[in-house]
Tab-separated table of C-alpha atoms in Angstrom:
chain	number	residue	atom	x	y	z
A	1	MET	CA	-209.184	29.440	150.938
A	2	ALA	CA	-211.011	30.798	154.013
A	3	GLY	CA	-214.700	31.483	153.765
A	4	LYS	CA	-217.137	30.658	150.988
A	5	ALA	CA	-216.887	32.238	147.588
A	6	ALA	CA	-220.611	33.025	147.710
A	7	ALA	CA	-220.254	35.231	150.779
A	8	PRO	CA	-218.163	38.367	150.167
A	9	GLY	CA	-216.337	40.300	152.831
A	10	THR	CA	-213.975	39.308	155.610
A	11	ALA	CA	-214.900	36.337	157.791
A	12	VAL	CA	-214.261	37.265	161.433
A	13	LEU	CA	-214.207	34.959	164.471
A	14	LEU	CA	-214.071	36.396	168.000
A	15	VAL	CA	-213.625	33.952	170.899
A	16	THR	CA	-213.478	34.520	174.646
A	17	ALA	CA	-212.268	31.800	177.021
A	18	ASN	CA	-211.443	31.736	180.714
A	19	VAL	CA	-208.804	29.002	180.516
A	20	GLY	CA	-207.621	28.798	184.131
A	21	SER	CA	-208.775	25.174	184.471
A	22	LEU	CA	-206.684	24.091	181.489
A	23	PHE	CA	-203.483	24.795	183.392
A	24	ASP	CA	-204.668	23.216	186.645
A	25	ASP	CA	-205.297	19.899	184.835
A	26	PRO	CA	-203.489	20.205	181.470
A	27	GLU	CA	-203.158	16.487	180.777
A	28	ASN	CA	-206.906	15.867	180.768
A	29	LEU	CA	-208.350	19.153	179.572
A	30	GLN	CA	-206.085	20.863	177.016
A	31	LYS	CA	-206.415	18.229	174.311
A	32	ASN	CA	-210.223	18.294	174.389
A	33	TRP	CA	-210.289	22.079	174.551
A	34	LEU	CA	-208.034	22.492	171.526
A	35	ARG	CA	-209.956	19.908	169.511
A	36	GLU	CA	-213.254	21.737	170.084
A	37	PHE	CA	-211.651	25.113	169.358
A	38	TYR	CA	-210.147	23.868	166.080
A	39	GLN	CA	-213.547	22.489	165.090
A	40	VAL	CA	-215.091	25.950	165.365
A	41	VAL	CA	-212.230	27.402	163.309
A	42	HIS	CA	-212.764	24.722	160.680
A	43	THR	CA	-216.525	25.329	160.575
A	44	HIS	CA	-216.383	29.115	160.229
A	45	LYS	CA	-213.086	29.431	158.320
A	46	PRO	CA	-212.281	32.969	159.461
A	47	HIS	CA	-209.888	35.301	157.691
A	48	PHE	CA	-209.303	37.179	160.965
A	49	MET	CA	-209.522	35.502	164.352
A	50	ALA	CA	-209.176	36.863	167.875
A	51	LEU	CA	-208.931	34.619	170.945
A	52	HIS	CA	-209.173	36.458	174.263
A	53	CYS	CA	-208.110	34.356	177.262
A	54	GLN	CA	-208.521	35.118	180.950
A	55	GLU	CA	-206.752	33.390	183.872
A	56	PHE	CA	-204.078	32.383	181.361
A	57	GLY	CA	-201.657	30.112	183.176
A	58	GLY	CA	-204.155	29.144	185.877
A	59	LYS	CA	-204.027	29.888	189.591
A	60	ASN	CA	-200.265	29.398	189.846
A	61	TYR	CA	-198.643	30.949	186.786
A	62	GLU	CA	-195.084	30.186	187.826
A	63	ALA	CA	-195.819	26.473	188.183
A	64	SER	CA	-197.676	26.438	184.856
A	65	MET	CA	-195.005	28.110	182.709
A	66	SER	CA	-194.115	24.946	180.800
A	67	HIS	CA	-197.790	24.220	180.093
A	68	VAL	CA	-198.254	27.817	178.931
A	69	ASP	CA	-195.360	27.500	176.468
A	70	LYS	CA	-196.719	24.204	175.160
A	71	PHE	CA	-200.230	25.611	174.701
A	72	VAL	CA	-198.979	28.675	172.801
A	73	LYS	CA	-196.683	26.583	170.618
A	74	GLU	CA	-199.537	24.219	169.794
A	75	LEU	CA	-201.837	27.072	168.764
A	76	LEU	CA	-199.214	28.661	166.545
A	77	SER	CA	-197.913	25.534	164.836
A	78	SER	CA	-200.786	23.054	164.722
A	79	ASP	CA	-201.969	21.649	161.420
A	80	ALA	CA	-205.408	23.102	162.053
A	81	MET	CA	-203.918	26.613	162.005
A	82	LYS	CA	-201.461	26.150	159.132
A	83	ASP	CA	-203.258	28.628	156.842
A	84	TYR	CA	-202.769	31.454	159.360
A	85	ASN	CA	-199.347	32.760	158.360
A	86	ARG	CA	-199.384	35.836	160.589
A	87	ALA	CA	-200.104	36.029	164.306
A	88	ARG	CA	-199.773	38.305	167.295
A	89	VAL	CA	-199.741	36.905	170.828
A	90	TYR	CA	-199.803	39.094	173.926
A	91	LEU	CA	-199.357	37.265	177.235
A	92	ASP	CA	-199.269	38.994	180.583
A	93	GLU	CA	-196.633	36.868	182.319
A	94	ASN	CA	-195.568	39.490	184.829
A	95	TYR	CA	-196.940	37.378	187.698
A	96	LYS	CA	-194.562	38.810	190.313
A	97	SER	CA	-196.057	42.284	189.958
A	98	GLN	CA	-199.096	42.733	192.176
A	99	GLU	CA	-199.528	46.184	190.675
A	100	HIS	CA	-199.702	45.083	187.025
A	101	PHE	CA	-200.472	41.358	186.619
A	102	THR	CA	-203.796	40.581	184.887
A	103	ALA	CA	-203.268	36.959	183.666
A	104	LEU	CA	-204.756	37.980	180.314
A	105	GLY	CA	-203.678	36.445	177.017
A	106	SER	CA	-204.730	37.819	173.622
A	107	PHE	CA	-204.161	35.858	170.399
A	108	TYR	CA	-204.755	37.188	166.872
A	109	PHE	CA	-204.497	35.022	163.745
A	110	LEU	CA	-204.524	36.267	160.138
A	111	HIS	CA	-205.323	33.983	157.234
A	112	GLU	CA	-202.866	33.907	154.347
A	113	SER	CA	-205.580	35.190	151.967
A	114	LEU	CA	-206.161	38.350	154.032
A	115	LYS	CA	-204.298	41.218	152.375
A	116	ASN	CA	-205.190	44.628	153.793
A	117	ILE	CA	-204.672	44.225	157.521
A	118	TYR	CA	-202.987	46.732	159.804
A	119	GLN	CA	-202.489	47.093	163.542
A	120	PHE	CA	-202.413	50.393	165.414
A	121	ASP	CA	-199.318	51.624	167.204
A	122	PHE	CA	-200.686	53.555	170.206
A	123	LYS	CA	-197.371	55.291	170.848
A	124	ALA	CA	-196.696	56.469	167.288
A	125	LYS	CA	-200.432	56.900	166.589
A	126	LYS	CA	-200.219	55.204	163.220
A	127	TYR	CA	-201.130	51.866	161.681
A	128	ARG	CA	-198.473	49.297	160.838
A	129	LYS	CA	-198.663	46.396	158.420
A	130	VAL	CA	-198.837	42.994	160.127
A	131	THR	CA	-196.215	40.461	159.008
A	132	GLY	CA	-194.904	37.227	160.500
A	133	LYS	CA	-195.697	35.693	163.881
A	134	GLU	CA	-194.687	37.514	167.054
A	135	ILE	CA	-195.132	36.768	170.750
A	136	TYR	CA	-194.962	39.471	173.408
A	137	SER	CA	-194.951	38.605	177.099
A	138	ASP	CA	-193.757	39.593	180.572
A	139	THR	CA	-193.956	43.394	180.612
A	140	LEU	CA	-196.686	44.378	178.185
A	141	GLU	CA	-196.732	47.932	179.539
A	142	SER	CA	-193.881	48.833	177.192
A	143	THR	CA	-195.487	47.313	174.076
A	144	PRO	CA	-196.785	50.153	171.851
A	145	MET	CA	-199.217	47.915	169.961
A	146	LEU	CA	-201.610	47.626	172.900
A	147	GLU	CA	-202.978	49.324	175.983
A	148	LYS	CA	-203.166	47.353	179.196
A	149	GLU	CA	-204.467	48.247	182.632
A	150	LYS	CA	-205.199	46.430	185.841
A	151	PHE	CA	-208.114	47.797	187.850
A	152	PRO	CA	-207.114	49.702	190.991
A	153	GLN	CA	-207.098	47.702	194.233
A	154	ASP	CA	-209.757	49.939	195.775
A	155	TYR	CA	-212.295	48.743	193.179
A	156	PHE	CA	-212.489	45.433	195.036
A	157	PRO	CA	-210.672	45.890	198.372
A	158	GLU	CA	-211.751	42.566	199.901
A	159	CYS	CA	-209.784	40.700	197.227
A	160	LYS	CA	-206.142	41.198	198.189
A	161	TRP	CA	-204.675	39.624	195.047
A	162	SER	CA	-207.058	40.451	192.227
A	163	ARG	CA	-205.895	39.962	188.629
A	164	LYS	CA	-208.708	41.812	186.906
A	165	GLY	CA	-208.112	44.290	184.090
A	166	PHE	CA	-208.142	44.719	180.332
A	167	ILE	CA	-205.969	44.699	177.192
A	168	ARG	CA	-206.909	46.717	174.128
A	169	THR	CA	-205.654	46.394	170.563
A	170	ARG	CA	-206.785	48.235	167.415
A	171	TRP	CA	-206.996	46.787	163.911
A	172	CYS	CA	-207.868	47.952	160.434
A	173	ILE	CA	-209.196	45.595	157.767
A	174	ALA	CA	-210.046	46.990	154.334
A	175	ASP	CA	-210.498	50.561	155.617
A	176	CYS	CA	-212.558	49.460	158.606
A	177	ALA	CA	-210.944	50.199	161.976
A	178	PHE	CA	-212.056	48.646	165.265
A	179	ASP	CA	-210.822	48.036	168.805
A	180	LEU	CA	-210.737	44.590	170.427
A	181	VAL	CA	-210.762	44.638	174.222
A	182	ASN	CA	-209.930	41.582	176.334
A	183	ILE	CA	-211.567	42.065	179.731
A	184	HIS	CA	-211.869	40.282	183.076
A	185	LEU	CA	-214.214	41.775	185.669
A	186	PHE	CA	-214.666	41.017	189.374
A	187	HIS	CA	-216.370	37.853	190.631
A	188	ASP	CA	-218.924	37.323	193.390
A	189	ALA	CA	-216.872	36.650	196.518
A	190	SER	CA	-219.827	35.248	198.477
A	191	ASN	CA	-223.167	33.777	197.435
A	192	LEU	CA	-224.636	34.922	200.737
A	193	VAL	CA	-223.596	38.546	200.207
A	194	ALA	CA	-224.827	38.435	196.592
A	195	TRP	CA	-228.227	37.227	197.840
A	196	GLU	CA	-228.661	40.069	200.337
A	197	THR	CA	-229.511	42.901	197.924
A	198	SER	CA	-230.891	43.360	194.423
A	199	PRO	CA	-228.821	44.305	192.529
A	200	SER	CA	-225.920	42.827	194.469
A	201	VAL	CA	-222.953	44.804	195.747
A	202	TYR	CA	-220.747	42.848	193.315
A	203	SER	CA	-222.893	43.910	190.397
A	204	GLY	CA	-222.156	47.518	191.365
A	205	ILE	CA	-218.399	46.830	191.391
A	206	ARG	CA	-218.557	45.302	187.902
A	207	HIS	CA	-220.660	48.226	186.680
A	208	LYS	CA	-218.001	50.668	187.889
A	209	ALA	CA	-215.120	48.729	186.295
A	210	LEU	CA	-216.850	48.248	182.928
A	211	GLY	CA	-217.831	51.909	182.860
A	212	TYR	CA	-214.187	52.806	183.439
A	213	VAL	CA	-213.082	50.664	180.473
A	214	LEU	CA	-215.701	52.101	178.124
A	215	ASP	CA	-214.781	55.658	179.094
A	216	ARG	CA	-211.120	54.837	178.619
A	217	ILE	CA	-211.451	53.462	175.094
A	218	ILE	CA	-213.474	56.403	173.796
A	219	ASP	CA	-211.519	59.195	175.476
A	220	GLN	CA	-209.817	61.998	173.571
A	221	ARG	CA	-206.367	60.441	173.195
A	222	PHE	CA	-207.161	58.538	170.007
A	223	GLU	CA	-209.615	58.566	167.147
A	224	LYS	CA	-212.961	56.979	168.078
A	225	VAL	CA	-213.642	53.687	166.274
A	226	SER	CA	-216.078	50.797	166.636
A	227	TYR	CA	-215.171	48.372	169.406
A	228	PHE	CA	-215.785	44.820	170.582
A	229	VAL	CA	-215.362	44.044	174.287
A	230	PHE	CA	-215.203	40.329	175.018
A	231	GLY	CA	-214.012	38.357	177.974
A	232	ASP	CA	-215.131	37.066	181.358
A	233	PHE	CA	-217.428	39.808	182.621
A	234	ASN	CA	-218.424	37.660	185.601
A	235	PHE	CA	-222.000	38.866	185.066
A	236	ARG	CA	-224.284	36.937	187.425
A	237	LEU	CA	-228.006	36.415	187.578
A	238	ASP	CA	-229.760	38.632	190.099
A	239	SER	CA	-229.340	36.249	193.015
A	240	LYS	CA	-232.193	37.466	195.202
A	241	SER	CA	-234.715	37.233	192.347
A	242	VAL	CA	-233.452	33.814	191.208
A	243	VAL	CA	-233.652	32.319	194.684
A	244	GLU	CA	-237.147	33.728	195.200
A	245	THR	CA	-238.252	32.176	191.893
A	246	LEU	CA	-236.583	28.796	192.403
A	247	CYS	CA	-237.837	28.551	195.980
A	248	THR	CA	-241.308	30.070	195.640
A	249	LYS	CA	-243.002	27.439	197.830
A	250	ALA	CA	-240.089	26.863	200.181
A	251	THR	CA	-239.424	28.049	203.718
A	252	MET	CA	-236.006	29.365	204.697
A	253	GLN	CA	-233.864	28.199	207.598
A	254	THR	CA	-230.930	30.371	208.670
A	255	VAL	CA	-227.809	28.772	210.132
A	256	ARG	CA	-225.471	31.032	212.110
A	257	ALA	CA	-221.917	30.581	213.370
A	258	ALA	CA	-221.933	29.839	217.087
A	259	ASP	CA	-219.100	32.233	217.906
A	260	THR	CA	-219.913	35.267	215.687
A	261	ASN	CA	-223.639	34.831	215.009
A	262	GLU	CA	-222.790	35.444	211.329
A	263	VAL	CA	-225.059	33.793	208.777
A	264	VAL	CA	-223.105	30.883	207.271
A	265	LYS	CA	-225.869	28.934	205.523
A	266	LEU	CA	-229.394	29.267	204.198
A	267	ILE	CA	-231.506	26.141	203.702
A	268	PHE	CA	-234.686	26.293	201.651
A	269	ARG	CA	-237.155	23.426	202.208
A	270	GLU	CA	-240.480	22.595	200.641
A	271	SER	CA	-243.378	23.303	202.987
A	272	ASP	CA	-244.713	19.791	202.463
A	273	ASN	CA	-243.246	16.769	200.617
A	274	ASP	CA	-241.389	15.665	203.756
A	275	ARG	CA	-239.686	19.066	203.974
A	276	LYS	CA	-237.415	18.208	201.033
A	277	VAL	CA	-234.358	20.471	200.709
A	278	VAL	CA	-234.637	22.545	197.522
A	279	LEU	CA	-231.589	24.809	197.817
A	280	GLN	CA	-228.609	25.191	200.116
A	281	LEU	CA	-226.694	28.446	200.018
A	282	GLU	CA	-223.268	29.134	201.548
A	283	LYS	CA	-220.422	31.494	200.730
A	284	LYS	CA	-219.201	29.130	198.000
A	285	LEU	CA	-222.130	26.729	197.733
A	286	PHE	CA	-225.196	26.975	195.521
A	287	ASP	CA	-226.721	23.520	195.665
A	288	TYR	CA	-230.060	23.429	193.857
A	289	PHE	CA	-231.788	20.049	193.653
A	290	ASN	CA	-232.581	20.200	189.925
A	291	GLN	CA	-229.824	21.336	187.551
A	292	GLU	CA	-232.065	20.771	184.534
A	293	VAL	CA	-233.603	24.209	185.056
A	294	PHE	CA	-230.269	25.710	183.949
A	295	ARG	CA	-230.058	23.477	180.861
A	296	ASP	CA	-233.677	23.211	179.671
A	297	ASP	CA	-234.126	25.270	176.520
A	298	ASN	CA	-230.574	26.560	177.118
A	299	GLY	CA	-231.642	28.202	180.371
A	300	THR	CA	-233.846	30.705	178.504
A	301	ALA	CA	-236.248	30.977	181.443
A	302	LEU	CA	-233.432	32.460	183.543
A	303	LEU	CA	-232.414	35.179	181.081
A	304	GLU	CA	-234.875	37.597	182.704
A	305	PHE	CA	-232.571	37.592	185.743
A	306	ASP	CA	-229.529	38.454	183.625
A	307	LYS	CA	-229.758	42.196	184.255
A	308	GLU	CA	-226.241	43.585	184.594
A	309	LEU	CA	-225.876	44.666	180.984
A	310	SER	CA	-229.093	46.716	181.058
A	311	VAL	CA	-227.216	49.615	182.672
A	312	PHE	CA	-225.177	49.919	179.461
A	313	LYS	CA	-227.986	49.469	176.931
A	314	ASP	CA	-227.234	52.862	175.366
A	315	ARG	CA	-223.534	52.023	174.938
A	316	LEU	CA	-223.271	48.284	174.351
A	317	TYR	CA	-225.075	45.761	172.182
A	318	GLU	CA	-225.182	41.970	172.391
A	319	LEU	CA	-226.767	39.450	170.065
A	320	ASP	CA	-229.516	37.283	171.534
A	321	ILE	CA	-228.154	34.536	173.782
A	322	SER	CA	-229.244	31.056	172.727
A	323	PHE	CA	-226.730	28.948	174.666
A	324	PRO	CA	-226.829	27.787	178.310
A	325	PRO	CA	-225.004	29.596	181.141
A	326	SER	CA	-221.260	29.424	180.468
A	327	TYR	CA	-220.158	28.952	184.114
A	328	PRO	CA	-219.485	27.099	186.490
A	329	TYR	CA	-219.089	23.745	184.760
A	330	SER	CA	-217.557	20.707	186.406
A	331	GLU	CA	-213.782	20.456	185.938
A	332	ASP	CA	-214.011	16.668	185.880
A	333	SER	CA	-212.856	15.716	182.364
A	334	ARG	CA	-215.582	13.030	182.238
A	335	GLN	CA	-218.352	15.570	182.855
A	336	GLY	CA	-219.165	17.808	179.884
A	337	GLU	CA	-222.600	19.155	180.818
A	338	GLN	CA	-222.638	19.112	184.612
A	339	TYR	CA	-222.500	22.356	186.604
A	340	MET	CA	-220.548	22.592	189.839
A	341	ASN	CA	-222.661	23.440	192.868
A	342	THR	CA	-220.402	26.324	193.894
A	343	ARG	CA	-222.277	29.192	192.181
A	344	CYS	CA	-225.581	29.812	190.499
A	345	PRO	CA	-224.961	29.140	186.778
A	346	ALA	CA	-224.658	32.386	184.808
A	347	TRP	CA	-223.634	33.842	181.469
A	348	CYS	CA	-220.226	35.170	182.577
A	349	ASP	CA	-218.507	34.923	179.205
A	350	ARG	CA	-219.828	37.375	176.631
A	351	ILE	CA	-219.072	39.232	173.411
A	352	LEU	CA	-220.336	42.813	173.502
A	353	MET	CA	-219.943	45.601	171.006
A	354	SER	CA	-220.453	49.322	170.479
A	355	LEU	CA	-223.540	50.416	168.589
A	356	SER	CA	-221.400	51.222	165.546
A	357	ALA	CA	-219.816	47.740	165.709
A	358	LYS	CA	-223.343	46.316	165.721
A	359	GLU	CA	-223.794	47.838	162.275
A	360	LEU	CA	-220.610	46.096	161.094
A	361	VAL	CA	-221.952	42.742	162.290
A	362	LEU	CA	-225.603	42.950	161.313
A	363	ARG	CA	-224.944	44.688	158.026
A	364	SER	CA	-223.431	41.416	156.897
A	365	GLU	CA	-226.617	39.478	157.719
A	366	SER	CA	-228.423	38.225	154.628
A	367	GLU	CA	-230.752	35.408	153.696
A	368	GLU	CA	-227.904	33.059	154.430
A	369	LYS	CA	-227.197	32.931	158.176
A	370	VAL	CA	-223.716	34.332	158.501
A	371	VAL	CA	-223.808	35.583	162.109
A	372	THR	CA	-223.414	33.004	164.874
A	373	TYR	CA	-223.228	33.661	168.631
A	374	ASP	CA	-222.720	30.442	170.564
A	375	HIS	CA	-220.587	28.482	173.012
A	376	ILE	CA	-217.865	25.906	172.308
A	377	GLY	CA	-217.808	22.286	173.477
A	378	PRO	CA	-221.391	21.865	174.705
A	379	ASN	CA	-220.899	18.164	175.512
A	380	VAL	CA	-217.198	18.210	176.385
A	381	CYS	CA	-215.407	19.339	179.533
A	382	MET	CA	-213.741	22.643	178.632
A	383	GLY	CA	-212.931	23.563	182.242
A	384	ASP	CA	-215.207	25.588	184.507
A	385	HIS	CA	-216.012	28.055	181.679
A	386	LYS	CA	-217.339	27.205	178.231
A	387	PRO	CA	-215.693	29.455	175.609
A	388	VAL	CA	-218.090	31.735	173.728
A	389	PHE	CA	-217.695	32.878	170.116
A	390	LEU	CA	-219.114	35.303	167.584
A	391	ALA	CA	-218.670	34.557	163.878
A	392	PHE	CA	-219.672	37.088	161.218
A	393	ARG	CA	-218.569	38.539	157.911
A	394	MET	CA	-217.462	42.127	157.705
A	395	ALA	CA	-219.111	43.522	154.599
A	396	PRO	CA	-216.824	44.936	151.889
A	397	GLY	CA	-216.370	48.644	152.464
A	398	ALA	CA	-218.093	48.463	155.858
A	399	GLY	CA	-215.911	51.278	157.144
A	400	LYS	CA	-216.205	53.499	154.087
A	401	PRO	CA	-218.631	56.015	155.651
A	402	HIS	CA	-215.766	56.869	158.000
A	403	ALA	CA	-212.982	56.461	155.474
A	404	ARG	CA	-211.726	59.959	156.284
A	405	VAL	CA	-210.714	58.601	159.682
A	406	HIS	CA	-209.081	55.390	158.581
A	407	LYS	CA	-206.489	56.160	155.944
A	408	CYS	CA	-205.021	52.724	156.491
A	409	CYS	CA	-203.159	52.808	153.233
A	410	VAL	CA	-201.031	55.756	154.316
A	411	VAL	CA	-199.313	53.913	157.100
A	412	GLN	CA	-196.118	52.011	157.661
């Protein structure tokens, strides 16, 4: 039986994971990743579980097809998941379409004890009972049980082959309806460009894309419900402020390309101490001499530079972060805690929610701690991103104030 008898309501587990690395080195990484994921499932024993994956299939989807099939089969048939007798899997495998491909994968698992669960049909505009295990792939555009969009090319013109976008599904559990949105936003193309302005130009691009998604999911086409948006937001620390703080007593040396005079490297050295190099910054290099600053006290001292969500404070809520930056970890399977020196570590992977969804989550909080927001595999190599999860219990009748909206019983 999922959950504890002492805690009423529906146990919910939401997980976001950029899994690109798993398909670039499947032999070394997938086994560890799955073991850590199953451990979280075992600990929290959810009735309803959503796993949102980004970069599903890795950098070369076509070459990874067999690994993709194996990974999906393992998730659906493993002993650890045997009590989940219903599942929905949505994989964007349309890798030949530059116009549509997002490399997103959304997995939903329903425990055998969960009775009143329905999924929304966006075409028919009605809820349908969820039975059996079904996998949808290739052309998700024609699947009525979800909405999927890739962001327009002009959102990030310098990236010729971007795979950023979102997939939205809608669910109803015990008269409580909510949207789950799998999202992947744009990355920082260059550390040097990100350092130039505060906020960075990339932050503005992400702001525009996230605003588009939020407007889209509350537009007039469908009934408004609570929503959770979780994925790889690629949120970065404010680079200019971080560098100024980390290099307070350092002097900066600028290295330019001989032919174009373009800045190709910044070197920050201590004024004394034999001019020790503190930080080196290039387009894809962020080499700071002391990684402990990103791990000490889970990087709490750096949270003040995590500013991108502040623009949406009236629309989105997030629980307090108490885990270290989720990216970019070493992809060496022997290194579980080491960051790569390619980017400044940041909390890219997040679980955000509407203000009404916040009430669903926090309403379930009691003397017993039943809400957990954390990362998975702190000491194990999980690829360049650590998955992030939110576990909570949806209180019985949580959606009743809006029961007029969610007549989930009168559906097919």
